[in-house]
Amino acid sequence: MHEPVAGDMKPLVRVALPVPLPQAFDYLPGGFDPARGCRVRVPFGRSQRIGVVIERVPGAELPVERLKPVLELLDEQPLLDAELLGNLRRAADYWCGAIGEVIFGALPRLLREGKALPAFEDEAWRLTEAGRGAHAARNRRGKSAALLEALSDGATRAEDLDALLPGWRAAARRLQSAKLIERCRPGGDDAPVRIRPAPVLTGEQRSAVDTIAASAGFHPWLLQGVTGSGKTEVYMALAGHALRAGRQVLWLVPEIGLVPQALRRLRARFDARIAVLHSHLAEGERARAWLAARRGEAAIVLGARSAVFAPLPKAGLIVVDEEHDASYKQQDGGFRYHARDFALMRAQTLDVPIVLGSATPSLETLANVEAGRYTRLRLPRRIHERPPSPVHVLDQRGLTLQHGLSPALLDALDACIARGEQALVFRNRRGYAPVLLCHACGWHAACSRCDKPLTLHRGRARLLCHHCGHSQPVPATCPQCGAAALTPQGHGTERLEEALRARHPSVPVLRVDRESTRGRDGFERLLDKLADGKPAFLVGTQMLAKGHDLPNLTTVAITGVDEGLHSVDFRAGERLAQLIVQVAGRAGRADKPGEVWLQTHEPDHPLLKTLLTGGYEAAAARLLEERRALGLPPCGHLALLRADAAHRGALDGFLAAARDAIVTINAGLPTPQRLRLDGPLPAPMSLRAGRHRAQLLLESSQRAPLRHALVAWLPMLHALPQPRGLRWSLDVDPVDLY
Ligand code: ADP
Ligand code: ZN
Ligand code: ZN
């Protein structure tokens, strides 16, 4: 027996370790005095791990002999400051993540390994005399040419090169030995941030900026305005205020593809250090950017979802652009956080304003505006006083379509090209055709691991599964009956591309989907091809919905959206309304009026009607009413336990036990607070990549009892027998139920 000795209460340190367990672990300080937020090396099982101290526990009433000491203290100063550490703990708690995984997920990998902090010097590069010579660039290709080009504007900071030209260092070494470029100190470090002239703000922009700037401390703002209404200028004016006051700005965009465009605009306005953070950076680049943020040297931290974990010792403003975008939600792994909502937590603790911008705010945000928690500011007009583009509904019922396009739509597209303008055709399906069918016997190509049709990708001559990535050759004849009558059914972007090419052989057709834009900046490079404004078609998926300015794009055709009207997903209507508004917003920028064509089998669908007559706000109000009636988010709260396994048995056993546990917890809640339990049921996609999937949904009209139940449930889930090969995750506030 180990009795604690009175008067010998040893202080302990509680350490988060990168393991998928909900708890942290206690250690003796071992002669060190580690502060919260410092990294330590500790024994764990038979090995050693790097951990982060999250708490100092005053005294042990535990048998101290069983505790092990800290072996090494890795940081003199906390790596994570109190705000970030505190909010990571809150986030782990809220989204039911494992504390160690959450904290380590927020650190760049180089810092997870327990090495000393890399001493990144403030570093820039410039052309030498020889490099400035006319022939230097001409004789170089690829990265080297691009680097010479990038430096031709003057000395450039290493972190800007990281952001603009990934993998530039190899080229830099080559060019340095050829004496074409050299390292230098970046200029203007101690100078106050220089801000280049901005356009004179419109009255509405001015009043938004003044209102937000006048409010001190934490306040959530919704800046609602259609694409082109000048939201970005408002963010930039506010960023200017923060920068002038020596504060940092966190600027989030929903996906990596939108970073270069935002970076370009910020660079053009601010002569300041901008740290770019997203998941495609090399580890050294990421560590450099993260540390620049942590030292307060990066005036602006720009990035996609994961940038929300950047340290912000001098925070002054947070911007969440396109706040409605589902990409802000982490959709896989064990920690399914929402970057917008985490940004809100941080803004509150940091006591800074947070601006959520969108043309089509999420219903969550609109409900918060209604409840008075957020304040809405509107930018009701597009900057150049252009009216919104009219939307024409094309009833496609009974019409003979060519490659999914109706005669009237083809006429509109022809006319657009004849006027010398550009047109966009939206179709939310990549590939050539979603089904390959045998006309003789009815067989169709399906993925055996997902039980779903395979998509024909004709360019690659493959059948692909869009759910698991499986790929196989296209059979020449029907594997079932031997007939040669295999016909593609339905239309993807690739087929539309082909159809438009055939119709307009001399007009370039650019396809934008996940396939054609693979690789960093792929999308940007594609769009650059349209910048000259010559007649062209842009064909693509929802990637096209996001903010890009194409001045000569006047005609937008939206096809194949009907499935969004019938989806089982309760958010499908909201997504569809947002998509239509965002895609339609591409039409008629600059000085040309635009027009939008919406081709549908359901011209009378109430949601479409409301959207087209009353606009997004009317549609959103209607959708919010429906959610209220059904008790669905944001008027109710959900948590989804998902599990998958190679065998149904393991899955069913685990979920049944999980259900028993939550039933017991539920019985302890006062009757009006009881949760509704739905399942276990097969997931809407019940087989994926050869794994069976099932889920259990918890619903509650109030947040508190759901939180209460989750806190009790999570440790029970971890304690259940975990059959081999079973995976499970808990998704709090899921954005989809698949
Ligand atoms: P949003 O972010 O709402 O799409 P932007 O801020 O990008 O809108 O503005 C759309 C276009 O109008 C941009 O080209 C921008 O430079 C320009 N712009 C914005 N505000 C003004 C202004 N006050 N005066 C002149 N041009 C402006
Ligand atoms: Zn057949
Ligand atoms: Zn599959």
Coordinates of C-alpha atoms in Angstrom, one line a residue, residues 114-657:
G114 CA 10.7 17.6 -29.8
K115 CA 13.6 19.3 -31.6
A116 CA 14.7 22.7 -30.5
L117 CA 12.8 25.5 -32.3
P118 CA 14.4 26.0 -35.6
A119 CA 16.1 29.4 -35.7
F120 CA 14.5 30.8 -38.8
E121 CA 16.3 33.9 -39.8
D122 CA 14.4 36.6 -41.4
E123 CA 15.5 36.0 -44.9
A124 CA 15.0 37.4 -48.3
W125 CA 16.4 36.9 -51.8
R126 CA 17.1 39.3 -54.7
L127 CA 18.6 39.3 -58.2
T128 CA 22.3 40.0 -58.7
E129 CA 23.5 42.3 -61.4
A130 CA 24.0 39.3 -63.6
G131 CA 20.5 38.0 -62.7
R132 CA 19.0 41.3 -63.8
G133 CA 20.6 40.8 -67.2
A134 CA 18.3 40.3 -70.1
H135 CA 19.5 36.7 -70.8
A136 CA 19.3 35.3 -67.3
A137 CA 15.6 34.2 -67.4
R138 CA 15.6 33.3 -71.0
N139 CA 18.0 30.4 -70.5
R140 CA 16.2 29.0 -67.6
R141 CA 13.1 26.8 -67.3
G142 CA 10.6 25.6 -64.8
K143 CA 11.1 26.6 -61.2
S144 CA 14.3 28.6 -61.9
A145 CA 12.6 30.7 -64.5
A146 CA 9.7 31.2 -62.2
L147 CA 12.0 32.3 -59.3
L148 CA 13.8 34.8 -61.5
E149 CA 10.5 36.1 -62.5
A150 CA 9.3 36.4 -58.9
L151 CA 12.4 38.2 -57.9
S152 CA 12.3 40.6 -60.8
D153 CA 10.0 42.9 -58.7
G154 CA 12.6 43.3 -56.1
A155 CA 13.9 41.5 -52.9
T156 CA 11.3 38.9 -51.7
R157 CA 10.9 37.3 -48.4
A158 CA 11.5 33.6 -48.0
E159 CA 8.0 33.1 -46.6
D160 CA 6.4 34.8 -49.6
L161 CA 8.4 32.5 -51.9
D162 CA 7.2 29.6 -49.7
A163 CA 3.6 30.7 -50.4
L164 CA 4.0 31.6 -54.1
L165 CA 6.5 29.0 -55.3
P166 CA 6.5 25.9 -53.3
G167 CA 9.8 24.0 -53.5
W168 CA 11.7 27.1 -54.6
R169 CA 14.7 26.4 -52.5
A170 CA 16.3 23.8 -55.0
A171 CA 16.0 26.4 -57.7
A172 CA 17.5 29.1 -55.4
R173 CA 20.5 26.9 -54.8
R174 CA 21.1 26.4 -58.5
L175 CA 20.7 30.1 -59.3
Q176 CA 22.8 31.1 -56.3
S177 CA 25.8 29.0 -57.6
A178 CA 25.3 30.5 -61.0
K179 CA 25.6 33.9 -59.2
L180 CA 22.2 35.1 -60.6
I181 CA 20.5 35.6 -57.2
E182 CA 21.7 36.2 -53.6
R183 CA 20.4 36.3 -50.1
C184 CA 19.8 39.6 -48.4
R185 CA 18.1 41.0 -45.3
P186 CA 14.5 42.0 -46.0
G187 CA 14.2 45.7 -45.9
G188 CA 11.8 47.8 -43.9
D189 CA 11.5 45.5 -40.9
D190 CA 11.2 48.2 -38.3
A191 CA 9.3 50.6 -40.4
P192 CA 5.6 50.8 -39.6
V193 CA 3.5 48.7 -41.9
R194 CA 3.1 50.5 -45.2
I195 CA -0.4 50.5 -46.6
R196 CA -0.9 51.4 -50.2
P197 CA -3.8 53.6 -51.3
A198 CA -7.2 51.9 -51.4
P199 CA -10.2 52.9 -53.5
V200 CA -12.5 55.5 -51.9
L201 CA -15.0 53.4 -50.1
T202 CA -18.7 53.6 -50.9
G203 CA -21.1 54.9 -48.3
E204 CA -22.1 51.4 -47.4
Q205 CA -18.6 50.1 -47.1
R206 CA -17.6 53.2 -45.1
S207 CA -20.4 52.8 -42.7
A208 CA -19.6 49.0 -42.2
V209 CA -15.9 49.8 -41.6
D210 CA -16.7 52.6 -39.2
T211 CA -19.3 50.6 -37.3
I212 CA -16.9 47.6 -36.8
A213 CA -13.9 49.8 -36.1
A214 CA -15.8 51.7 -33.4
S215 CA -16.8 48.6 -31.5
A216 CA -14.2 47.7 -29.0
G217 CA -13.4 44.1 -28.2
F218 CA -15.2 40.9 -29.1
H219 CA -18.1 41.2 -31.4
P220 CA -19.3 38.9 -34.2
W221 CA -20.3 40.7 -37.4
L222 CA -22.0 39.2 -40.4
L223 CA -21.0 41.2 -43.5
Q224 CA -23.6 40.1 -46.0
G225 CA -23.2 41.2 -49.6
V226 CA -23.3 39.6 -53.0
T227 CA -20.1 38.8 -54.9
G228 CA -18.6 42.0 -56.1
S229 CA -20.3 44.2 -53.4
G230 CA -16.9 45.1 -51.9
K231 CA -16.7 42.8 -48.9
T232 CA -13.0 42.2 -49.4
E233 CA -12.3 45.9 -49.4
V234 CA -14.1 46.2 -46.1
Y235 CA -11.9 43.4 -44.6
M236 CA -8.9 45.1 -45.9
A237 CA -9.8 48.5 -44.5
L238 CA -10.3 46.8 -41.1
A239 CA -7.1 44.9 -41.5
G240 CA -5.4 48.2 -42.1
H241 CA -6.7 49.6 -38.8
A242 CA -5.5 46.5 -36.9
L243 CA -2.0 46.6 -38.6
R244 CA -1.6 50.3 -37.9
A245 CA -2.3 49.6 -34.2
G246 CA 0.4 46.9 -34.3
R247 CA -2.1 44.1 -34.1
Q248 CA -2.3 40.8 -36.1
V249 CA -5.0 39.8 -38.5
L250 CA -6.2 36.2 -39.0
W251 CA -7.7 35.8 -42.5
L252 CA -9.4 32.6 -43.3
V253 CA -10.6 31.4 -46.7
P254 CA -12.5 28.1 -47.2
E255 CA -10.0 26.3 -49.4
I256 CA -6.4 26.3 -50.5
G257 CA -7.3 27.2 -54.0
L258 CA -8.5 30.6 -52.9
V259 CA -5.3 31.4 -51.0
P260 CA -3.2 32.7 -53.9
Q261 CA -5.9 35.2 -54.9
A262 CA -6.3 36.5 -51.4
L263 CA -2.5 36.7 -51.0
R264 CA -2.2 38.7 -54.2
R265 CA -4.7 41.3 -53.0
L266 CA -3.2 41.5 -49.5
R267 CA 0.3 41.9 -51.0
A268 CA -0.9 44.6 -53.3
R269 CA -2.3 46.6 -50.3
F270 CA 0.0 45.9 -47.4
D271 CA 3.8 46.0 -47.2
A272 CA 3.8 43.7 -44.2
R273 CA 4.8 40.2 -43.3
I274 CA 2.1 37.7 -44.3
A275 CA 2.4 34.1 -43.0
V276 CA 0.5 31.6 -45.2
L277 CA -0.6 28.4 -43.5
H278 CA -2.4 25.5 -45.1
S279 CA -2.0 21.8 -45.4
H280 CA -0.1 21.8 -48.7
L281 CA 3.0 23.5 -47.3
A282 CA 6.3 21.7 -46.9
E283 CA 7.1 21.1 -43.2
G284 CA 9.9 23.7 -43.1
E285 CA 7.6 26.3 -44.7
R286 CA 4.8 25.6 -42.3
A287 CA 7.1 25.8 -39.2
R288 CA 8.5 29.1 -40.4
A289 CA 5.0 30.6 -40.9
W290 CA 3.7 29.3 -37.6
L291 CA 6.7 30.6 -35.7
A292 CA 6.4 34.0 -37.4
A293 CA 2.8 34.1 -36.2
R294 CA 3.8 33.0 -32.7
R295 CA 6.5 35.7 -32.4
G296 CA 3.9 38.3 -33.5
E297 CA 6.1 39.1 -36.5
A298 CA 3.6 38.0 -39.1
A299 CA 1.2 40.9 -39.3
I300 CA -1.3 38.8 -41.3
V301 CA -1.9 35.1 -41.0
L302 CA -3.7 33.9 -44.1
G303 CA -4.9 30.4 -44.8
A304 CA -7.5 27.7 -45.2
R305 CA -9.2 25.7 -42.4
S306 CA -6.1 24.7 -40.4
A307 CA -4.8 28.3 -40.2
V308 CA -7.3 28.8 -37.4
F309 CA -4.8 27.1 -35.1
A310 CA -2.1 29.8 -35.6
P311 CA -0.9 31.5 -32.5
L312 CA -1.9 35.2 -32.4
P313 CA -0.2 36.9 -29.5
K314 CA -1.1 40.3 -30.9
A315 CA -4.5 39.6 -32.4
G316 CA -6.6 42.5 -33.5
L317 CA -9.1 41.1 -36.1
I318 CA -10.3 37.8 -37.5
V319 CA -11.9 37.5 -40.9
V320 CA -13.8 34.4 -42.1
D321 CA -14.5 34.8 -45.8
E322 CA -17.3 32.7 -47.3
E323 CA -18.4 31.7 -43.8
H324 CA -21.1 29.5 -45.1
D325 CA -18.7 27.1 -46.8
A326 CA -18.8 23.5 -45.6
S327 CA -15.1 23.2 -46.2
Y328 CA -14.6 25.0 -42.9
K329 CA -15.8 21.8 -41.2
Q330 CA -13.2 19.0 -40.8
Q331 CA -14.9 16.0 -42.3
D332 CA -12.7 13.2 -41.4
G333 CA -10.3 12.0 -38.7
G334 CA -11.1 12.0 -35.0
F335 CA -11.3 15.7 -34.4
R336 CA -14.1 17.1 -36.5
Y337 CA -13.9 20.8 -35.7
H338 CA -15.5 23.7 -37.5
A339 CA -12.9 26.4 -38.2
R340 CA -15.5 29.2 -38.3
D341 CA -16.8 28.2 -34.9
F342 CA -13.4 27.8 -33.5
A343 CA -12.4 31.2 -34.8
L344 CA -15.5 32.6 -32.9
M345 CA -14.2 30.9 -29.7
R346 CA -10.8 32.5 -30.2
A347 CA -12.2 35.9 -31.0
Q348 CA -14.1 35.9 -27.8
T349 CA -11.1 35.0 -25.7
L350 CA -8.8 37.3 -27.6
D351 CA -11.5 40.0 -27.3
V352 CA -11.3 41.1 -30.9
P353 CA -14.0 41.6 -33.6
I354 CA -14.6 38.8 -36.0
V355 CA -16.1 39.4 -39.4
L356 CA -18.0 36.6 -41.1
G357 CA -18.5 37.5 -44.8
S358 CA -20.8 35.9 -47.3
A359 CA -23.3 36.5 -50.0
T360 CA -25.2 33.5 -48.8
P361 CA -24.8 33.2 -45.0
S362 CA -25.3 29.8 -43.4
L363 CA -28.6 29.3 -41.6
E364 CA -26.5 28.9 -38.3
T365 CA -25.2 32.4 -38.7
L366 CA -28.6 33.8 -39.8
A367 CA -30.1 32.3 -36.7
N368 CA -27.5 33.9 -34.5
V369 CA -28.3 37.3 -36.2
E370 CA -32.0 36.7 -35.4
A371 CA -31.1 35.9 -31.8
G372 CA -29.2 39.1 -31.5
R373 CA -25.8 37.4 -30.9
Y374 CA -24.3 38.6 -34.2
T375 CA -24.8 41.9 -35.9
R376 CA -25.5 42.0 -39.6
L377 CA -24.2 44.7 -41.9
R378 CA -25.2 44.7 -45.5
L379 CA -23.5 45.7 -48.7
P380 CA -26.7 45.6 -50.8
R381 CA -25.2 46.7 -54.2
R382 CA -22.5 45.6 -56.5
I383 CA -19.7 48.1 -56.6
H384 CA -20.2 49.2 -60.2
E385 CA -23.9 49.8 -59.8
R386 CA -24.8 46.9 -61.9
P387 CA -28.1 45.3 -61.2
P388 CA -27.9 41.6 -60.4
S389 CA -28.1 39.4 -63.4
P390 CA -31.6 38.2 -64.3
V391 CA -32.2 34.4 -63.8
H392 CA -34.2 32.7 -66.5
V393 CA -35.7 29.3 -65.6
L394 CA -35.7 26.8 -68.4
D395 CA -38.2 24.1 -68.0
Q396 CA -36.5 21.0 -69.5
R397 CA -39.4 18.6 -69.2
G398 CA -40.2 16.8 -72.4
L399 CA -37.4 18.5 -74.3
T400 CA -34.9 16.7 -76.4
L401 CA -31.6 17.5 -74.9
Q402 CA -28.2 17.5 -76.5
H403 CA -25.6 16.2 -74.0
G404 CA -27.9 17.4 -71.2
L405 CA -28.3 20.9 -72.7
S406 CA -31.7 22.1 -74.0
P407 CA -32.1 24.0 -77.3
A408 CA -32.8 27.3 -75.6
L409 CA -29.7 27.0 -73.5
L410 CA -27.6 26.1 -76.5
D411 CA -28.9 29.2 -78.3
A412 CA -28.0 31.4 -75.3
L413 CA -24.5 29.9 -75.2
D414 CA -24.0 30.4 -79.0
A415 CA -25.2 34.0 -78.7
C416 CA -22.8 34.7 -75.9
I417 CA -19.8 33.4 -77.9
A418 CA -21.0 35.3 -81.0
R419 CA -21.0 38.6 -78.9
G420 CA -17.3 37.8 -78.2
E421 CA -18.0 37.0 -74.5
Q422 CA -17.3 34.1 -72.1
A423 CA -19.8 31.6 -70.8
L424 CA -19.8 29.3 -67.8
V425 CA -21.6 25.9 -67.7
F426 CA -22.1 24.5 -64.3
R427 CA -22.6 20.8 -63.7
N428 CA -21.9 19.2 -60.4
R429 CA -20.5 15.9 -61.7
R430 CA -17.0 15.2 -62.8
G431 CA -16.2 12.6 -65.4
Y432 CA -17.8 11.8 -68.6
A433 CA -20.9 9.9 -67.5
P434 CA -22.1 8.8 -64.1
V435 CA -23.3 5.4 -65.4
L436 CA -22.1 2.9 -68.0
L437 CA -25.0 0.8 -69.0
C438 CA -25.5 -2.3 -71.2
H439 CA -28.4 -1.6 -73.5
A440 CA -28.8 -5.3 -74.2
C441 CA -29.1 -6.8 -70.7
G442 CA -29.3 -3.9 -68.3
W443 CA -26.0 -4.5 -66.6
H444 CA -24.2 -1.5 -65.3
A445 CA -20.6 -1.0 -64.1
A446 CA -20.6 -0.8 -60.3
C447 CA -17.9 -0.6 -57.6
S448 CA -17.9 -3.9 -55.8
R449 CA -16.5 -2.2 -52.7
C450 CA -19.1 0.5 -52.5
D451 CA -22.1 -0.9 -54.3
K452 CA -22.4 2.3 -56.4
P453 CA -22.2 2.9 -60.1
L454 CA -18.7 3.7 -61.5
T455 CA -18.2 6.9 -63.3
L456 CA -16.9 6.7 -66.8
H457 CA -13.8 8.9 -67.4
R458 CA -13.3 8.8 -71.1
G459 CA -10.1 10.9 -71.3
R460 CA -8.3 8.5 -69.0
A461 CA -10.2 5.5 -70.4
R462 CA -11.1 4.3 -66.9
L463 CA -14.1 3.6 -64.8
L464 CA -13.6 5.4 -61.4
C465 CA -15.4 5.1 -58.1
H466 CA -15.9 8.6 -56.7
H467 CA -16.4 7.2 -53.3
C468 CA -13.4 5.1 -52.7
G469 CA -11.0 6.0 -55.6
H470 CA -11.1 2.5 -57.1
S471 CA -10.3 2.5 -60.8
Q472 CA -10.6 -0.1 -63.6
P473 CA -10.3 -0.3 -67.4
V474 CA -13.4 0.3 -69.4
P475 CA -14.7 -3.1 -70.7
A476 CA -15.1 -3.3 -74.5
T477 CA -18.1 -5.6 -74.2
C478 CA -20.7 -6.3 -71.5
P479 CA -19.2 -8.6 -68.9
Q480 CA -22.6 -10.1 -68.4
C481 CA -24.0 -10.8 -71.9
G482 CA -21.1 -10.0 -74.2
A483 CA -22.9 -7.4 -76.1
A484 CA -21.0 -4.4 -77.5
A485 CA -23.8 -2.0 -76.6
L486 CA -22.3 -0.3 -73.6
T487 CA -23.7 3.2 -73.5
P488 CA -22.8 6.1 -71.2
Q489 CA -25.8 7.4 -69.3
G490 CA -26.0 11.0 -68.0
H491 CA -23.6 13.8 -68.3
G492 CA -20.5 14.9 -66.4
T493 CA -18.2 17.9 -67.0
E494 CA -16.0 15.9 -69.4
R495 CA -19.0 15.1 -71.6
L496 CA -20.1 18.7 -71.6
E497 CA -16.6 19.8 -72.5
E498 CA -16.6 17.4 -75.5
A499 CA -20.1 18.6 -76.6
L500 CA -19.1 22.3 -76.5
R501 CA -15.8 21.6 -78.3
A502 CA -17.7 19.8 -81.1
R503 CA -20.2 22.6 -81.4
H504 CA -17.6 25.4 -81.3
P505 CA -14.3 23.9 -82.6
S506 CA -12.4 27.2 -82.6
V507 CA -13.4 28.3 -79.1
P508 CA -11.3 27.2 -76.1
V509 CA -13.2 25.1 -73.5
L510 CA -11.7 25.0 -70.0
R511 CA -12.8 22.3 -67.6
V512 CA -12.6 23.1 -63.9
D513 CA -13.1 20.2 -61.6
R514 CA -11.0 18.4 -59.0
E515 CA -9.3 16.4 -61.8
S516 CA -8.3 19.2 -64.1
T517 CA -7.1 21.4 -61.3
R518 CA -5.0 18.9 -59.5
G519 CA -1.9 20.4 -57.9
R520 CA -1.3 23.6 -56.3
D521 CA -2.5 26.7 -58.1
G522 CA -3.9 24.5 -60.8
F523 CA -7.1 26.4 -60.7
E524 CA -5.4 29.8 -60.8
R525 CA -3.3 28.7 -63.8
L526 CA -6.4 27.6 -65.6
L527 CA -8.2 30.8 -65.0
D528 CA -5.2 32.8 -66.1
K529 CA -5.9 31.4 -69.6
L530 CA -9.3 33.3 -69.5
A531 CA -7.9 36.6 -68.3
D532 CA -7.4 37.9 -71.8
G533 CA -11.2 38.0 -72.1
K534 CA -11.4 36.2 -75.5
P535 CA -14.5 34.1 -76.1
A536 CA -14.3 30.8 -74.2
F537 CA -16.3 28.3 -72.3
L538 CA -15.7 27.4 -68.7
V539 CA -17.2 24.1 -67.7
G540 CA -17.1 22.8 -64.2
T541 CA -18.3 21.7 -60.8
Q542 CA -18.8 23.7 -57.7
M543 CA -15.2 24.8 -57.7
L544 CA -16.5 27.4 -60.1
A545 CA -18.8 28.9 -57.4
K546 CA -16.0 30.5 -55.5
G547 CA -14.9 34.1 -55.9
H548 CA -13.0 34.7 -59.1
D549 CA -13.3 37.8 -61.2
L550 CA -13.7 37.2 -64.9
P551 CA -14.7 40.5 -66.4
N552 CA -15.8 39.1 -69.8
L553 CA -17.9 36.3 -68.3
T554 CA -21.5 37.2 -69.1
T555 CA -23.5 34.0 -69.4
V556 CA -24.0 31.4 -66.7
A557 CA -25.8 28.1 -67.3
I558 CA -26.7 26.0 -64.3
T559 CA -27.7 22.4 -65.1
G560 CA -28.2 19.2 -63.2
V561 CA -29.2 20.7 -59.9
D562 CA -32.5 18.8 -59.5
E563 CA -31.1 16.1 -57.3
G564 CA -30.4 18.8 -54.7
L565 CA -34.2 19.3 -54.5
H566 CA -34.8 15.7 -53.4
S567 CA -31.8 14.8 -51.4
V568 CA -32.3 13.1 -48.0
D569 CA -29.7 15.4 -46.5
F570 CA -31.5 18.1 -44.6
R571 CA -28.9 20.7 -45.7
A572 CA -29.3 20.0 -49.4
G573 CA -31.8 22.8 -49.9
E574 CA -29.5 25.3 -48.2
R575 CA -26.5 24.2 -50.2
L576 CA -28.5 24.3 -53.4
A577 CA -29.7 27.9 -52.8
Q578 CA -26.1 29.0 -51.9
L579 CA -24.7 27.2 -55.0
I580 CA -27.2 28.8 -57.4
V581 CA -26.6 32.3 -56.0
Q582 CA -22.8 31.9 -55.9
V583 CA -22.6 30.4 -59.4
A584 CA -25.1 33.0 -60.7
G585 CA -22.9 35.7 -59.2
R586 CA -20.1 34.9 -61.7
A587 CA -22.1 36.5 -64.5
G588 CA -21.6 40.0 -65.7
R589 CA -18.9 41.5 -63.6
A590 CA -17.1 44.6 -64.8
D591 CA -19.2 46.7 -67.1
K592 CA -21.2 44.1 -68.9
P593 CA -24.6 42.9 -67.9
G594 CA -24.9 39.2 -67.3
E595 CA -27.6 36.6 -67.6
V596 CA -28.2 33.3 -65.9
W597 CA -30.0 30.2 -67.1
L598 CA -31.3 27.6 -64.8
Q599 CA -32.3 24.4 -66.4
T600 CA -34.5 22.2 -64.3
H601 CA -37.3 19.6 -64.4
E602 CA -38.9 21.4 -61.5
P603 CA -39.6 25.0 -62.4
D604 CA -42.3 25.1 -59.8
H605 CA -40.4 23.7 -56.9
P606 CA -41.2 26.0 -53.9
L607 CA -37.6 26.5 -52.9
L608 CA -36.6 27.5 -56.5
K609 CA -39.6 29.8 -56.7
T610 CA -38.8 31.5 -53.5
L611 CA -35.2 31.9 -54.4
L612 CA -35.9 33.4 -57.8
T613 CA -38.5 35.8 -56.7
G614 CA -37.3 36.7 -53.2
G615 CA -33.6 36.0 -53.4
Y616 CA -31.4 34.2 -51.0
E617 CA -32.8 35.9 -47.9
A618 CA -36.3 34.7 -48.7
A619 CA -35.1 31.2 -49.4
A620 CA -33.0 31.1 -46.2
A621 CA -36.0 32.3 -44.2
R622 CA -38.1 29.6 -45.6
L623 CA -35.5 26.9 -45.0
L624 CA -35.0 28.2 -41.4
E625 CA -38.8 27.8 -40.9
E626 CA -38.6 24.2 -42.0
R627 CA -35.7 23.5 -39.8
R628 CA -37.6 25.1 -36.8
A629 CA -40.6 22.9 -37.5
L630 CA -38.5 19.8 -37.6
G631 CA -36.2 20.7 -34.8
L632 CA -33.1 20.4 -37.0
P633 CA -30.0 22.6 -36.7
P634 CA -29.7 25.4 -36.1
C635 CA -33.0 25.0 -34.3
G636 CA -31.9 21.7 -32.7
H637 CA -28.6 20.1 -32.1
L638 CA -27.1 16.9 -33.4
A639 CA -24.2 14.6 -32.7
L640 CA -23.5 11.6 -34.9
L641 CA -21.6 8.5 -33.9
R642 CA -20.2 6.9 -37.0
A643 CA -18.6 3.5 -37.2
D644 CA -17.2 1.3 -40.0
A645 CA -15.7 -2.2 -40.2
A646 CA -15.0 -4.9 -42.7
H647 CA -17.7 -7.1 -41.0
R648 CA -21.2 -6.2 -40.0
G649 CA -20.9 -8.2 -36.8
A650 CA -18.2 -6.0 -35.3
L651 CA -20.1 -2.9 -36.3
D652 CA -23.5 -3.9 -35.0
G653 CA -22.0 -5.1 -31.7
F654 CA -20.2 -1.9 -31.0
L655 CA -23.1 0.4 -32.0
A656 CA -25.6 -1.7 -29.9
A657 CA -23.4 -1.3 -26.8

